[in-house]
PDB file of C-alpha atoms in Angstrom:
ATOM      1  CA  MET W 803      84.138  87.343  41.370  1.00  0.00           C
ATOM      2  CA  PRO W 804      86.369  88.883  44.101  1.00  0.00           C
ATOM      3  CA  SER W 805      89.361  90.882  42.932  1.00  0.00           C
ATOM      4  CA  LEU W 806      92.882  90.462  44.288  1.00  0.00           C
ATOM      5  CA  GLU W 807      92.311  93.498  46.544  1.00  0.00           C
ATOM      6  CA  ASP W 808      89.112  92.138  48.070  1.00  0.00           C
ATOM      7  CA  ARG W 809      89.517  90.862  51.614  1.00  0.00           C
ATOM      8  CA  ALA W 810      86.188  89.011  51.847  1.00  0.00           C
ATOM      9  CA  ALA W 811      83.263  88.124  49.611  1.00  0.00           C
ATOM     10  CA  LEU W 812      79.885  86.428  49.732  1.00  0.00           C
ATOM     11  CA  GLN W 813      78.375  85.238  46.464  1.00  0.00           C
ATOM     12  CA  GLY W 814      74.752  84.147  46.270  1.00  0.00           C
ATOM     13  CA  ALA W 815      74.860  83.600  50.030  1.00  0.00           C
ATOM     14  CA  THR W 816      71.698  82.304  51.669  1.00  0.00           C
ATOM     15  CA  VAL W 817      71.451  81.611  55.399  1.00  0.00           C
ATOM     16  CA  VAL W 818      68.626  79.575  56.916  1.00  0.00           C
ATOM     17  CA  LEU W 819      68.335  79.377  60.700  1.00  0.00           C
ATOM     18  CA  ASP W 820      65.612  77.363  62.446  1.00  0.00           C
ATOM     19  CA  ASP W 821      63.855  76.796  59.094  1.00  0.00           C
ATOM     20  CA  ARG W 822      63.676  80.551  58.516  1.00  0.00           C
ATOM     21  CA  THR W 823      65.542  82.262  55.679  1.00  0.00           C
ATOM     22  CA  ILE W 824      67.476  85.137  57.232  1.00  0.00           C
ATOM     23  CA  LEU W 825      69.640  86.092  54.220  1.00  0.00           C
ATOM     24  CA  ARG W 826      68.895  85.317  50.578  1.00  0.00           C
ATOM     25  CA  GLY W 827      71.202  85.583  47.586  1.00  0.00           C
ATOM     26  CA  ILE W 828      73.643  88.061  49.118  1.00  0.00           C
ATOM     27  CA  ASP W 829      76.440  89.288  46.835  1.00  0.00           C
ATOM     28  CA  LEU W 830      78.923  91.387  48.802  1.00  0.00           C
ATOM     29  CA  THR W 831      82.615  92.153  48.504  1.00  0.00           C
ATOM     30  CA  LEU W 832      84.705  93.884  51.151  1.00  0.00           C
ATOM     31  CA  GLY W 833      87.890  95.548  50.002  1.00  0.00           C
ATOM     32  CA  PRO W 834      90.215  97.809  51.971  1.00  0.00           C
ATOM     33  CA  GLY W 835      88.247 100.552  53.723  1.00  0.00           C
ATOM     34  CA  VAL W 836      84.981 100.813  55.634  1.00  0.00           C
ATOM     35  CA  THR W 837      81.562  99.476  54.699  1.00  0.00           C
ATOM     36  CA  VAL W 838      78.544 100.313  56.856  1.00  0.00           C
ATOM     37  CA  ILE W 839      75.592  97.930  56.798  1.00  0.00           C
ATOM     38  CA  ARG W 840      72.344  99.523  57.926  1.00  0.00           C
ATOM     39  CA  GLY W 841      68.897  98.099  58.494  1.00  0.00           C
ATOM     40  CA  ARG W 842      66.113  97.951  61.007  1.00  0.00           C
ATOM     41  CA  ASN W 843      66.243  95.642  64.019  1.00  0.00           C
ATOM     42  CA  GLY W 844      65.876  92.050  62.879  1.00  0.00           C
ATOM     43  CA  ALA W 845      66.900  92.789  59.278  1.00  0.00           C
ATOM     44  CA  GLY W 846      69.757  90.281  59.450  1.00  0.00           C
ATOM     45  CA  LYS W 847      72.753  92.572  59.985  1.00  0.00           C
ATOM     46  CA  THR W 848      74.288  90.386  62.693  1.00  0.00           C
ATOM     47  CA  THR W 849      73.704  87.242  60.643  1.00  0.00           C
ATOM     48  CA  LEU W 850      75.401  88.907  57.660  1.00  0.00           C
ATOM     49  CA  LEU W 851      78.524  89.669  59.690  1.00  0.00           C
ATOM     50  CA  ARG W 852      78.504  86.164  61.144  1.00  0.00           C
ATOM     51  CA  ALA W 853      78.184  84.720  57.633  1.00  0.00           C
ATOM     52  CA  ILE W 854      81.260  86.678  56.520  1.00  0.00           C
ATOM     53  CA  ALA W 855      83.118  85.449  59.612  1.00  0.00           C
ATOM     54  CA  GLY W 856      82.135  81.855  58.920  1.00  0.00           C
ATOM     55  CA  LEU W 857      80.180  81.581  62.175  1.00  0.00           C
ATOM     56  CA  VAL W 858      76.934  80.484  60.498  1.00  0.00           C
ATOM     57  CA  PRO W 859      76.645  77.946  57.682  1.00  0.00           C
ATOM     58  CA  LEU W 860      75.562  78.949  54.187  1.00  0.00           C
ATOM     59  CA  ALA W 861      72.593  77.020  52.830  1.00  0.00           C
ATOM     60  CA  ARG W 862      73.627  78.190  49.349  1.00  0.00           C
ATOM     61  CA  GLY W 863      76.381  80.327  47.885  1.00  0.00           C
ATOM     62  CA  THR W 864      80.048  80.782  48.682  1.00  0.00           C
ATOM     63  CA  ARG W 865      82.236  82.630  51.143  1.00  0.00           C
ATOM     64  CA  VAL W 866      85.827  83.676  50.395  1.00  0.00           C
ATOM     65  CA  VAL W 867      88.078  85.383  52.948  1.00  0.00           C
ATOM     66  CA  GLN W 868      91.718  86.349  52.494  1.00  0.00           C
ATOM     67  CA  GLY W 869      93.489  86.637  55.830  1.00  0.00           C
ATOM     68  CA  ASP W 870      92.325  86.504  59.425  1.00  0.00           C
ATOM     69  CA  VAL W 871      88.963  87.811  60.646  1.00  0.00           C
ATOM     70  CA  LEU W 872      88.264  89.729  63.857  1.00  0.00           C
ATOM     71  CA  TYR W 873      84.559  89.633  64.749  1.00  0.00           C
ATOM     72  CA  LEU W 874      83.390  91.778  67.657  1.00  0.00           C
ATOM     73  CA  GLY W 875      79.700  91.195  68.347  1.00  0.00           C
ATOM     74  CA  HIS W 876      77.035  92.744  70.554  1.00  0.00           C
ATOM     75  CA  ARG W 877      78.576  91.250  73.652  1.00  0.00           C
ATOM     76  CA  PRO W 878      82.200  92.005  74.583  1.00  0.00           C
ATOM     77  CA  GLN W 879      83.155  88.322  74.018  1.00  0.00           C
ATOM     78  CA  LEU W 880      85.577  88.286  76.914  1.00  0.00           C
ATOM     79  CA  HIS W 881      86.189  85.454  79.370  1.00  0.00           C
ATOM     80  CA  ARG W 882      84.440  86.794  82.434  1.00  0.00           C
ATOM     81  CA  ALA W 883      86.785  85.180  84.983  1.00  0.00           C
ATOM     82  CA  LEU W 884      89.946  86.658  83.375  1.00  0.00           C
ATOM     83  CA  SER W 885      91.265  90.198  83.681  1.00  0.00           C
ATOM     84  CA  ALA W 886      91.242  92.500  80.658  1.00  0.00           C
ATOM     85  CA  ARG W 887      94.960  91.904  80.149  1.00  0.00           C
ATOM     86  CA  GLU W 888      94.595  88.133  80.449  1.00  0.00           C
ATOM     87  CA  ASN W 889      91.795  88.208  77.889  1.00  0.00           C
ATOM     88  CA  LEU W 890      93.816  90.112  75.310  1.00  0.00           C
ATOM     89  CA  ALA W 891      96.834  87.898  75.945  1.00  0.00           C
ATOM     90  CA  PHE W 892      94.674  84.808  75.402  1.00  0.00           C
ATOM     91  CA  PHE W 893      93.391  86.068  72.033  1.00  0.00           C
ATOM     92  CA  ALA W 894      96.846  87.203  70.914  1.00  0.00           C
ATOM     93  CA  ARG W 895      98.431  83.852  71.761  1.00  0.00           C
ATOM     94  CA  TYR W 896      95.604  82.025  70.001  1.00  0.00           C
ATOM     95  CA  ARG W 897      96.549  83.882  66.812  1.00  0.00           C
ATOM     96  CA  GLY W 898     100.269  83.423  67.411  1.00  0.00           C
ATOM     97  CA  LEU W 899     100.763  87.153  67.977  1.00  0.00           C
ATOM     98  CA  PRO W 900     103.085  88.891  70.466  1.00  0.00           C
ATOM     99  CA  THR W 901     101.601  90.174  73.718  1.00  0.00           C
ATOM    100  CA  ALA W 902     104.030  93.055  74.162  1.00  0.00           C
ATOM    101  CA  GLY W 903     101.577  95.796  73.135  1.00  0.00           C
ATOM    102  CA  ILE W 904      98.640  94.748  75.293  1.00  0.00           C
ATOM    103  CA  ASP W 905      99.266  97.111  78.206  1.00  0.00           C
ATOM    104  CA  GLU W 906      99.622 100.028  75.803  1.00  0.00           C
ATOM    105  CA  ALA W 907      96.420  99.044  73.976  1.00  0.00           C
ATOM    106  CA  LEU W 908      94.404  98.861  77.194  1.00  0.00           C
ATOM    107  CA  ALA W 909      95.845 102.152  78.445  1.00  0.00           C
ATOM    108  CA  GLY W 910      94.971 103.751  75.101  1.00  0.00           C
ATOM    109  CA  TRP W 911      91.345 102.751  75.619  1.00  0.00           C
ATOM    110  CA  GLY W 912      91.355 103.951  79.229  1.00  0.00           C
ATOM    111  CA  VAL W 913      90.887 100.485  80.711  1.00  0.00           C
ATOM    112  CA  PRO W 914      92.230 100.407  84.285  1.00  0.00           C
ATOM    113  CA  ASP W 915      95.208  98.141  84.902  1.00  0.00           C
ATOM    114  CA  LEU W 916      93.490  95.967  87.488  1.00  0.00           C
ATOM    115  CA  PRO W 917      94.041  92.268  88.156  1.00  0.00           C
ATOM    116  CA  ARG W 918      90.320  91.693  88.749  1.00  0.00           C
ATOM    117  CA  PRO W 919      88.060  89.737  86.377  1.00  0.00           C
ATOM    118  CA  VAL W 920      86.345  91.702  83.601  1.00  0.00           C
ATOM    119  CA  ASP W 921      83.064  90.571  85.155  1.00  0.00           C
ATOM    120  CA  ARG W 922      83.726  93.215  87.834  1.00  0.00           C
ATOM    121  CA  LEU W 923      84.271  96.057  85.329  1.00  0.00           C
ATOM    122  CA  SER W 924      81.491  98.357  84.178  1.00  0.00           C
ATOM    123  CA  ALA W 925      79.726  97.583  80.896  1.00  0.00           C
ATOM    124  CA  GLY W 926      81.525 100.493  79.239  1.00  0.00           C
ATOM    125  CA  GLN W 927      84.921  99.323  80.493  1.00  0.00           C
ATOM    126  CA  ARG W 928      84.238  95.794  79.227  1.00  0.00           C
ATOM    127  CA  ARG W 929      83.330  97.228  75.819  1.00  0.00           C
ATOM    128  CA  ARG W 930      86.549  99.285  75.772  1.00  0.00           C
ATOM    129  CA  ALA W 931      88.588  96.202  76.702  1.00  0.00           C
ATOM    130  CA  SER W 932      86.972  94.278  73.873  1.00  0.00           C
ATOM    131  CA  LEU W 933      87.658  97.088  71.379  1.00  0.00           C
ATOM    132  CA  ALA W 934      91.309  97.130  72.465  1.00  0.00           C
ATOM    133  CA  ARG W 935      91.573  93.926  70.424  1.00  0.00           C
ATOM    134  CA  LEU W 936      91.552  96.219  67.353  1.00  0.00           C
ATOM    135  CA  ASP W 937      95.006  97.426  68.413  1.00  0.00           C
ATOM    136  CA  VAL W 938      96.360  93.979  69.277  1.00  0.00           C
ATOM    137  CA  GLU W 939      94.871  91.765  66.539  1.00  0.00           C
ATOM    138  CA  ARG W 940      95.278  93.674  63.287  1.00  0.00           C
ATOM    139  CA  CYS W 941      93.326  91.277  61.110  1.00  0.00           C
ATOM    140  CA  ALA W 942      92.722  91.692  57.387  1.00  0.00           C
ATOM    141  CA  VAL W 943      88.950  91.688  57.951  1.00  0.00           C
ATOM    142  CA  VAL W 944      87.311  93.462  60.901  1.00  0.00           C
ATOM    143  CA  LEU W 945      83.601  92.935  61.584  1.00  0.00           C
ATOM    144  CA  LEU W 946      81.967  95.216  64.152  1.00  0.00           C
ATOM    145  CA  ASP W 947      78.375  94.674  65.290  1.00  0.00           C
ATOM    146  CA  GLU W 948      76.893  97.838  66.859  1.00  0.00           C
ATOM    147  CA  PRO W 949      80.347  98.754  68.207  1.00  0.00           C
ATOM    148  CA  PHE W 950      79.271 102.127  69.649  1.00  0.00           C
ATOM    149  CA  ALA W 951      76.886 100.514  72.150  1.00  0.00           C
ATOM    150  CA  GLU W 952      77.622 101.287  75.817  1.00  0.00           C
ATOM    151  CA  LEU W 953      80.353 103.812  74.945  1.00  0.00           C
ATOM    152  CA  ASP W 954      80.555 107.344  76.303  1.00  0.00           C
ATOM    153  CA  ASP W 955      81.396 110.289  74.050  1.00  0.00           C
ATOM    154  CA  GLU W 956      85.155 109.986  74.630  1.00  0.00           C
ATOM    155  CA  ALA W 957      85.188 106.296  73.742  1.00  0.00           C
ATOM    156  CA  ARG W 958      83.008 106.912  70.670  1.00  0.00           C
ATOM    157  CA  GLU W 959      85.596 109.382  69.378  1.00  0.00           C
ATOM    158  CA  MET W 960      88.363 106.882  70.087  1.00  0.00           C
ATOM    159  CA  LEU W 961      86.499 104.171  68.195  1.00  0.00           C
ATOM    160  CA  ALA W 962      85.912 106.461  65.205  1.00  0.00           C
ATOM    161  CA  ALA W 963      89.664 107.186  65.108  1.00  0.00           C
ATOM    162  CA  ARG W 964      90.486 103.453  65.302  1.00  0.00           C
ATOM    163  CA  ILE W 965      88.110 102.707  62.431  1.00  0.00           C
ATOM    164  CA  ASP W 966      89.902 105.328  60.330  1.00  0.00           C
ATOM    165  CA  ALA W 967      93.263 103.811  61.324  1.00  0.00           C
ATOM    166  CA  CYS W 968      92.121 100.333  60.282  1.00  0.00           C
ATOM    167  CA  ALA W 969      91.055 101.674  56.886  1.00  0.00           C
ATOM    168  CA  ALA W 970      94.365 103.537  56.475  1.00  0.00           C
ATOM    169  CA  ARG W 971      96.225 100.260  57.091  1.00  0.00           C
ATOM    170  CA  GLY W 972      94.260  98.603  54.286  1.00  0.00           C
ATOM    171  CA  GLN W 973      92.040  96.487  56.502  1.00  0.00           C
ATOM    172  CA  ALA W 974      88.483  95.752  55.382  1.00  0.00           C
ATOM    173  CA  VAL W 975      86.063  96.953  58.066  1.00  0.00           C
ATOM    174  CA  ALA W 976      82.343  96.137  58.027  1.00  0.00           C
ATOM    175  CA  ILE W 977      80.128  97.802  60.625  1.00  0.00           C
ATOM    176  CA  ALA W 978      76.540  96.732  61.263  1.00  0.00           C
ATOM    177  CA  THR W 979      74.431  99.494  62.791  1.00  0.00           C
ATOM    178  CA  HIS W 980      71.081 101.217  62.514  1.00  0.00           C
ATOM    179  CA  ALA W 981      72.226 104.567  63.901  1.00  0.00           C
ATOM    180  CA  HIS W 982      75.343 106.723  64.278  1.00  0.00           C
ATOM    181  CA  GLU W 983      75.326 109.575  61.809  1.00  0.00           C
ATOM    182  CA  GLU W 984      79.113 109.901  62.025  1.00  0.00           C
ATOM    183  CA  LEU W 985      79.387 106.799  59.846  1.00  0.00           C
ATOM    184  CA  ARG W 986      77.505 108.293  56.888  1.00  0.00           C
ATOM    185  CA  ARG W 987      80.765 109.313  55.181  1.00  0.00           C
ATOM    186  CA  TYR W 988      81.582 105.661  54.514  1.00  0.00           C
ATOM    187  CA  ARG W 989      80.265 103.310  51.838  1.00  0.00           C
ATOM    188  CA  THR W 990      76.795 102.356  53.079  1.00  0.00           C
ATOM    189  CA  LEU W 991      74.628  99.362  52.191  1.00  0.00           C
ATOM    190  CA  ARG W 992      71.104  98.649  53.406  1.00  0.00           C
ATOM    191  CA  LEU W 993      69.800  95.248  54.382  1.00  0.00           C
ATOM    192  CA  ASP W 994      66.055  94.658  54.126  1.00  0.00           C
ATOM    193  CA  ALA W 995      63.975  91.464  54.035  1.00  0.00           C
ATOM    194  CA  GLY W 996      67.145  89.372  53.912  1.00  0.00           C
ATOM    195  CA  GLY W 997      68.655  91.108  50.886  1.00  0.00           C
ATOM    196  CA  LEU W 998      70.870  94.077  50.125  1.00  0.00           C
ATOM    197  CA  VAL W 999      68.984  96.993  48.569  1.00  0.00           C
ATOM    198  CA  PRO W1000      70.339 100.211  46.945  1.00  0.00           C
TER     199      PRO W1000
END
């Protein structure tokens, strides 16, 4: 049973996609702080984050989330025809948030202030623009799927600092990855054969 401090929880969660069981009987609670979910490719890490976010249906079990969820997946999840600023403004308005800090957030991530569509930015710049949502949408639950992909060393350090800042603010952060030694200092869970193992 989730406690009052828990931001999100799955209880007995099973996910079946295309007649294949991807997750089975998952019990997981996310409280304030950082949880790293490791596992080989195809272990179900992405599906687990999507289950927490409510983006895939549960065949069995329950999902409880307190507060808003920010899910940043493998792809930057930006509207390709909009500029970086227009993208962040769109997401902020969707949540009913102010747009005043968007320019500062993009500058903090080193994203150039250009009116061109994000489709014309480099892959690394698109990833940085997507991660700038961490500074604009300070959701109770933050789900990051392989967030260090396509980042240079400078951006990796910036992301590590943002993850620490999210935890310090009391946000629940779950990171799915199979690498990145710098994350070993956080609570770590392993996903194998559709279940969490010690």
